[in-house]
Short mmCIF file of C-alpha atoms in Angstrom, two decimals:
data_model
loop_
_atom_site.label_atom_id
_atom_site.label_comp_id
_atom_site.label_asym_id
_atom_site.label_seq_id
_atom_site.Cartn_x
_atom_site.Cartn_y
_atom_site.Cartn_z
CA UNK A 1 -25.82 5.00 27.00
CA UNK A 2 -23.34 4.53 29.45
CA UNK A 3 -25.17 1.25 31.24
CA UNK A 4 -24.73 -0.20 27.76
CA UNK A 5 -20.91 0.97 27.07
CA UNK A 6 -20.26 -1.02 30.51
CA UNK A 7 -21.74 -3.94 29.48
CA UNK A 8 -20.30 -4.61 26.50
CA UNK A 9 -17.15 -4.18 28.16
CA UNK A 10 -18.03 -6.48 30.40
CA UNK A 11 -18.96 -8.65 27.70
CA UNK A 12 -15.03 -8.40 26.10
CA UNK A 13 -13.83 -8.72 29.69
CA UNK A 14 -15.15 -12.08 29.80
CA UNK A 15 -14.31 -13.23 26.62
CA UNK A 16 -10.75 -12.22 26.81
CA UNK A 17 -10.37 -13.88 30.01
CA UNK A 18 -10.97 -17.18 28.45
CA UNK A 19 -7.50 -16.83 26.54
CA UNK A 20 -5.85 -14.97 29.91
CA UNK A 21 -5.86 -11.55 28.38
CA UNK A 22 -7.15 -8.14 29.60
CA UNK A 23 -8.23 -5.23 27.99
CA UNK A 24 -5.29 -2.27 28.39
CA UNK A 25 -7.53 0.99 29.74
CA UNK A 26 -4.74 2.71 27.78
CA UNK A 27 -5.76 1.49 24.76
CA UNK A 28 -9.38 1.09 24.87
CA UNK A 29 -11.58 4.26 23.60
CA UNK A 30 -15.66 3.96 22.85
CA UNK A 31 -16.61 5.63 19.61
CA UNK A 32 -20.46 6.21 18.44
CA UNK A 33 -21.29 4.46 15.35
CA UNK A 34 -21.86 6.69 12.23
CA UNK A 35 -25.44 7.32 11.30
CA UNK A 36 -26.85 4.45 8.89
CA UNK A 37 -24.15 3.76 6.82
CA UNK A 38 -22.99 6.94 6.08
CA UNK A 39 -19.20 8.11 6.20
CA UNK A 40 -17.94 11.85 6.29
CA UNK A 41 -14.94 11.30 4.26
CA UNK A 42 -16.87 9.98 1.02
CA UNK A 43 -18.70 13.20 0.38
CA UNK A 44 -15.65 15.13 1.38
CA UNK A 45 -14.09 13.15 -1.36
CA UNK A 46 -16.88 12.93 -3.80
CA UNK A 47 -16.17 16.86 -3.73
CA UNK A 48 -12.46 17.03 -4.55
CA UNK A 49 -12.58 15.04 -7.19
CA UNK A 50 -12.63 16.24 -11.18
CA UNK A 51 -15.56 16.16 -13.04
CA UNK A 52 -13.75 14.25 -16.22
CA UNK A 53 -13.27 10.59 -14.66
CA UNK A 54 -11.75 9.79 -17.62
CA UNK A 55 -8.20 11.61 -17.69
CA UNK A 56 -6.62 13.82 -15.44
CA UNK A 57 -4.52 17.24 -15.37
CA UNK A 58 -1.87 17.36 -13.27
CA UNK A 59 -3.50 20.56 -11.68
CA UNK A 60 -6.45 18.12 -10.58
CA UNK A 61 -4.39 15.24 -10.05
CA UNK A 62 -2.36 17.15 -7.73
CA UNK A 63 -5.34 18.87 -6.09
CA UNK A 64 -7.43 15.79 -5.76
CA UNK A 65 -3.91 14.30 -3.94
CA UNK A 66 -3.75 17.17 -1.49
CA UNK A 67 -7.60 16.69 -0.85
CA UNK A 68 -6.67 13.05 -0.21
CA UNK A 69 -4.31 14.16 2.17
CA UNK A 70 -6.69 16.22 4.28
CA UNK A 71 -9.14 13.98 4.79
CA UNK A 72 -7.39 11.11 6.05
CA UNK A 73 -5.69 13.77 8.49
CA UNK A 74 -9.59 14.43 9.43
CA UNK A 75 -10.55 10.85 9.28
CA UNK A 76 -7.66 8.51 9.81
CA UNK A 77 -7.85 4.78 8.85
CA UNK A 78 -10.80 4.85 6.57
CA UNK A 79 -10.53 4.41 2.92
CA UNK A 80 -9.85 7.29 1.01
CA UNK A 81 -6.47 6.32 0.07
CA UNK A 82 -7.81 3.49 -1.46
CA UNK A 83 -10.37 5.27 -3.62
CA UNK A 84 -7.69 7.21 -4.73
CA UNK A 85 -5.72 4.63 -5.82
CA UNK A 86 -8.25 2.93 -7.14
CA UNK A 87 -9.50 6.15 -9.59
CA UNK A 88 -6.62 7.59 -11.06
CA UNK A 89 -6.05 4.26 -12.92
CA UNK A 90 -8.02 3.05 -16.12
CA UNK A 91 -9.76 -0.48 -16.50
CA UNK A 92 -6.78 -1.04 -18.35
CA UNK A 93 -4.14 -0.21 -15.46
CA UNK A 94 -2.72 2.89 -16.89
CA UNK A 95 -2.35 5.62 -14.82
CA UNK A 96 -5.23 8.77 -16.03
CA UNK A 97 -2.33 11.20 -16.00
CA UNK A 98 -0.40 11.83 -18.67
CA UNK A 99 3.42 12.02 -16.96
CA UNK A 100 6.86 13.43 -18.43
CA UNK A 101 10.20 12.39 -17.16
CA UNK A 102 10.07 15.10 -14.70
CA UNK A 103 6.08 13.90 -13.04
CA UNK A 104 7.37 10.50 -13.10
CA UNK A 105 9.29 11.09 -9.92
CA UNK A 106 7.29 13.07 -8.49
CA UNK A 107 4.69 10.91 -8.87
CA UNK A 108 6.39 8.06 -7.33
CA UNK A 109 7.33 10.23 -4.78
CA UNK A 110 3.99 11.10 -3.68
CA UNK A 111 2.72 7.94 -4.26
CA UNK A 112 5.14 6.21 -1.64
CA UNK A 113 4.64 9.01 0.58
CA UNK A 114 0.42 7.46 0.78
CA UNK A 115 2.40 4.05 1.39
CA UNK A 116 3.57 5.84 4.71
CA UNK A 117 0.52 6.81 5.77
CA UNK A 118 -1.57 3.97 4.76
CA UNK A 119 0.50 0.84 5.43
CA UNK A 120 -2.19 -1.35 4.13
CA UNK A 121 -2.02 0.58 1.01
CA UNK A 122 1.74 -0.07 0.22
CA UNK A 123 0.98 -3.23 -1.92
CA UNK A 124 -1.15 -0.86 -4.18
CA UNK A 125 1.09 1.59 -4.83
CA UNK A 126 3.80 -0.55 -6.17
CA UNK A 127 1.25 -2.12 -8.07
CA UNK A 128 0.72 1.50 -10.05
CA UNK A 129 4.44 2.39 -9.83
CA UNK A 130 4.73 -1.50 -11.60
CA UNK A 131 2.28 -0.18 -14.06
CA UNK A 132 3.87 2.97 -14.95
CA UNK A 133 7.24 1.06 -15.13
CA UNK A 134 5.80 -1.46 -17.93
CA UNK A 135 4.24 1.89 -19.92
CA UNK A 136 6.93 3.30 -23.04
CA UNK A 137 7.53 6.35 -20.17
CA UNK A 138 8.75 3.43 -17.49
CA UNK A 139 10.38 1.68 -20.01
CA UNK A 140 12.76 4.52 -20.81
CA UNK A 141 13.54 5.85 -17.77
CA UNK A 142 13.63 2.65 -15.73
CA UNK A 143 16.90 4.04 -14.35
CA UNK A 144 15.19 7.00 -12.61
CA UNK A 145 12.79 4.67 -10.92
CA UNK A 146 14.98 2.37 -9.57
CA UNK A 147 17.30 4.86 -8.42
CA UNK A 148 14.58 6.26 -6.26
CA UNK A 149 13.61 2.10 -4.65
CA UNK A 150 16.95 1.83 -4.24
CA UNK A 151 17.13 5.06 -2.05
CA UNK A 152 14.09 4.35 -0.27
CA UNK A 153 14.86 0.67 0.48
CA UNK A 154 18.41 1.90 2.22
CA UNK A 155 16.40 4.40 4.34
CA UNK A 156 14.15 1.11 5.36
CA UNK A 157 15.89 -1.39 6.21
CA UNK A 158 17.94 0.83 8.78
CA UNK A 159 15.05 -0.91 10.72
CA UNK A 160 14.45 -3.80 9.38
CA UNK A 161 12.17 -5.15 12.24
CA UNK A 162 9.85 -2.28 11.95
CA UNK A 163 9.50 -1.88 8.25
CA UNK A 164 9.59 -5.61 7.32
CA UNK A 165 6.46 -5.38 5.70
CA UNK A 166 7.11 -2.66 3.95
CA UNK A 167 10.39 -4.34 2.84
CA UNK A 168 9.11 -7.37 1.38
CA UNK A 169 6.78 -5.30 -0.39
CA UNK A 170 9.46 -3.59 -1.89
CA UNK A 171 11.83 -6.34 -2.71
CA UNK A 172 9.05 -8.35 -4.64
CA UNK A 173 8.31 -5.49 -6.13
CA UNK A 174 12.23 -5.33 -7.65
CA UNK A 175 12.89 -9.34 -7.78
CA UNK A 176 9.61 -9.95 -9.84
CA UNK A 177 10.52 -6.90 -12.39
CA UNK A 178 14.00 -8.21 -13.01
CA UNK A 179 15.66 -5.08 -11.05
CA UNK A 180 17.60 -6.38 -8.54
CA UNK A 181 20.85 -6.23 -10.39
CA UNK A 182 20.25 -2.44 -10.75
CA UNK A 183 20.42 -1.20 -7.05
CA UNK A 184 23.71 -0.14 -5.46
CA UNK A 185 22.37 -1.14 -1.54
CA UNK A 186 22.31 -4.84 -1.09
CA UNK A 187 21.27 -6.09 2.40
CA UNK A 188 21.40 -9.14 4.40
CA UNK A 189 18.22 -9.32 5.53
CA UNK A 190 17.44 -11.32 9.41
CA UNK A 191 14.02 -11.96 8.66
CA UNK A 192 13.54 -15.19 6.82
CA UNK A 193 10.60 -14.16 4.89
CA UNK A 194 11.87 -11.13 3.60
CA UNK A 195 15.24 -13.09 3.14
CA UNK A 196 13.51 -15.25 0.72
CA UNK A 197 11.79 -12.44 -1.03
CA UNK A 198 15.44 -10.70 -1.81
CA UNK A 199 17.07 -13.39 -2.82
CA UNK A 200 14.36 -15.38 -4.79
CA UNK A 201 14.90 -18.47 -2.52
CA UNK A 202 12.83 -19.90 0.49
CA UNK A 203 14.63 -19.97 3.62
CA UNK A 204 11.57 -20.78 5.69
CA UNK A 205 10.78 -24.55 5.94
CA UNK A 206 13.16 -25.65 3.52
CA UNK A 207 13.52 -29.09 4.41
CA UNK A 208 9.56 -29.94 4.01
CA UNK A 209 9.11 -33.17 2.16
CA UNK A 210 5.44 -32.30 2.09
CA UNK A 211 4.48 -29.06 0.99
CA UNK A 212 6.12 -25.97 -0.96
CA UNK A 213 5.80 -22.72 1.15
CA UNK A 214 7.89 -19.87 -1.50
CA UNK A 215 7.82 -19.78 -5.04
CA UNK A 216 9.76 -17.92 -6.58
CA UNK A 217 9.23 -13.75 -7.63
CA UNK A 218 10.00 -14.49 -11.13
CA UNK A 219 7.61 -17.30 -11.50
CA UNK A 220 4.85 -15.52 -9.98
CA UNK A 221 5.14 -12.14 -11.49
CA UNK A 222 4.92 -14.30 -15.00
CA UNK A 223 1.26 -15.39 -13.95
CA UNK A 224 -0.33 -12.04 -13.68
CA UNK A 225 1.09 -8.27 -12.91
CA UNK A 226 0.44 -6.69 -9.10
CA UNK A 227 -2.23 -5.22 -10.06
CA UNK A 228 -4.50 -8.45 -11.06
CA UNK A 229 -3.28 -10.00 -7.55
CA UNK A 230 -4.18 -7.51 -5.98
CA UNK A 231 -7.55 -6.73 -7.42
CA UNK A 232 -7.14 -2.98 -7.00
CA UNK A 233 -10.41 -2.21 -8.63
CA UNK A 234 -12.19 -3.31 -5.67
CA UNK A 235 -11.43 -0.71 -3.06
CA UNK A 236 -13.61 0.01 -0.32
CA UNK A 237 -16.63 1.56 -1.49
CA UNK A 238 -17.72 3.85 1.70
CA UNK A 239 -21.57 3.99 0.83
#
């Protein structure tokens, strides 16, 4: 009730205080707890999707995506984009849909498109696109993929401060696959961590007799693919 709302804002009053900071009234909202531990968007989801788990249509792929779509219009910041991620790939990593030259793009195209709505989710979805590039498909049109990072990176780093995280995403993703030498945009980046991304070479703490901060893309990506590193099987489960 609302004696209760007013004390635990009391309580964060107090405890902010402690490290002289206030809570902004402009960014401050109360929201009621869901019932138990139920959440609206996993049955919402749990009814888009395809009844073969196995392998996917496009038609169903592409429905299932739109579903995705809705509900994290309906309920923002929860993990449906995750789930999704994490079920249209096998055990194996493959992607469950069966792609042509033609779906590759698009594919990648709507899978980036998630990255801009789920920040968190970026890592993830170069983690499929890194599958699909390693898969015969990838392999022979390696060219089409790249051309599309290559377009995208441009169109981020006209703010680099902003989309920094997005960048270093991206340029691991292209450093630790070998295709750096294929883009046409090469920035300079400011930011010293995504500076050592691109180019493959710490420039943070460089002089440090006692401990190694960067190593390098190459090195790394050798030890185990995005996907293992980033344990995508293990989404958010929403019961």
């Amino acid at each position: 009730d609302f004696h209760h709302r007013l004390l635990v804002i009391k309580l964060l009053q107090a405890a902010l205080k402690a490290f002289d900071l206030e809570l902004a009234e402009d960014k401050t909202s109360i929201h009621e707890l869901p019932e138990g531990l139920f959440r609206p968007w996993v049955s919402l989801y749990h009814a888009a999707y395809p009844k073969n788990l196995a392998r996917l249509r496009w038609k169903e792929f592409r429905e299932l995506y739109l579903a995705v779509l809705r509900i994290d219009e309906r309920h923002p910041g929860t993990g449906v984009i995750d789930r999704f991620l994490a079920d249209i790939l096998s055990r194996r990593g493959q992607l469950k849909l069966r792609l042509t030259r033609r779906r590759l793009l698009k594919v990648t195209s709507m899978l980036i498109m998630l990255g801009n709505r789920r920040i968190k989710a970026f890592p993830k979805i170069l983690a499929i696109i890194e599958s699909v590039l390693h898969s015969p498909l990838g392999q022979q049109h390696t060219a089409d993929i790249i051309s599309y990072i290559d377009i995208y990176l441009e169109a981020l780093s006209q703010d680099e401060e902003r989309n920094a995280y997005l960048i270093s995403w991206l340029a691991y993703f292209v450093v630790s696959n070998g295709l750096k030498n294929h883009l046409t945009f090469r920035p300079n980046y400011k930011d010293p961590v995504t500076r050592s991304v691109f180019n493959n070479r710490g420039h943070v703490f460089r002089n440090s007799r006692y401990f190694r901060v960067f190593e390098g893309c190459r090195a790394v990506a050798k030890k185990r693919s995005m996907l293992e590193y980033l344990d995508i099987f293990n989404p958010p489960i929403g019961t």
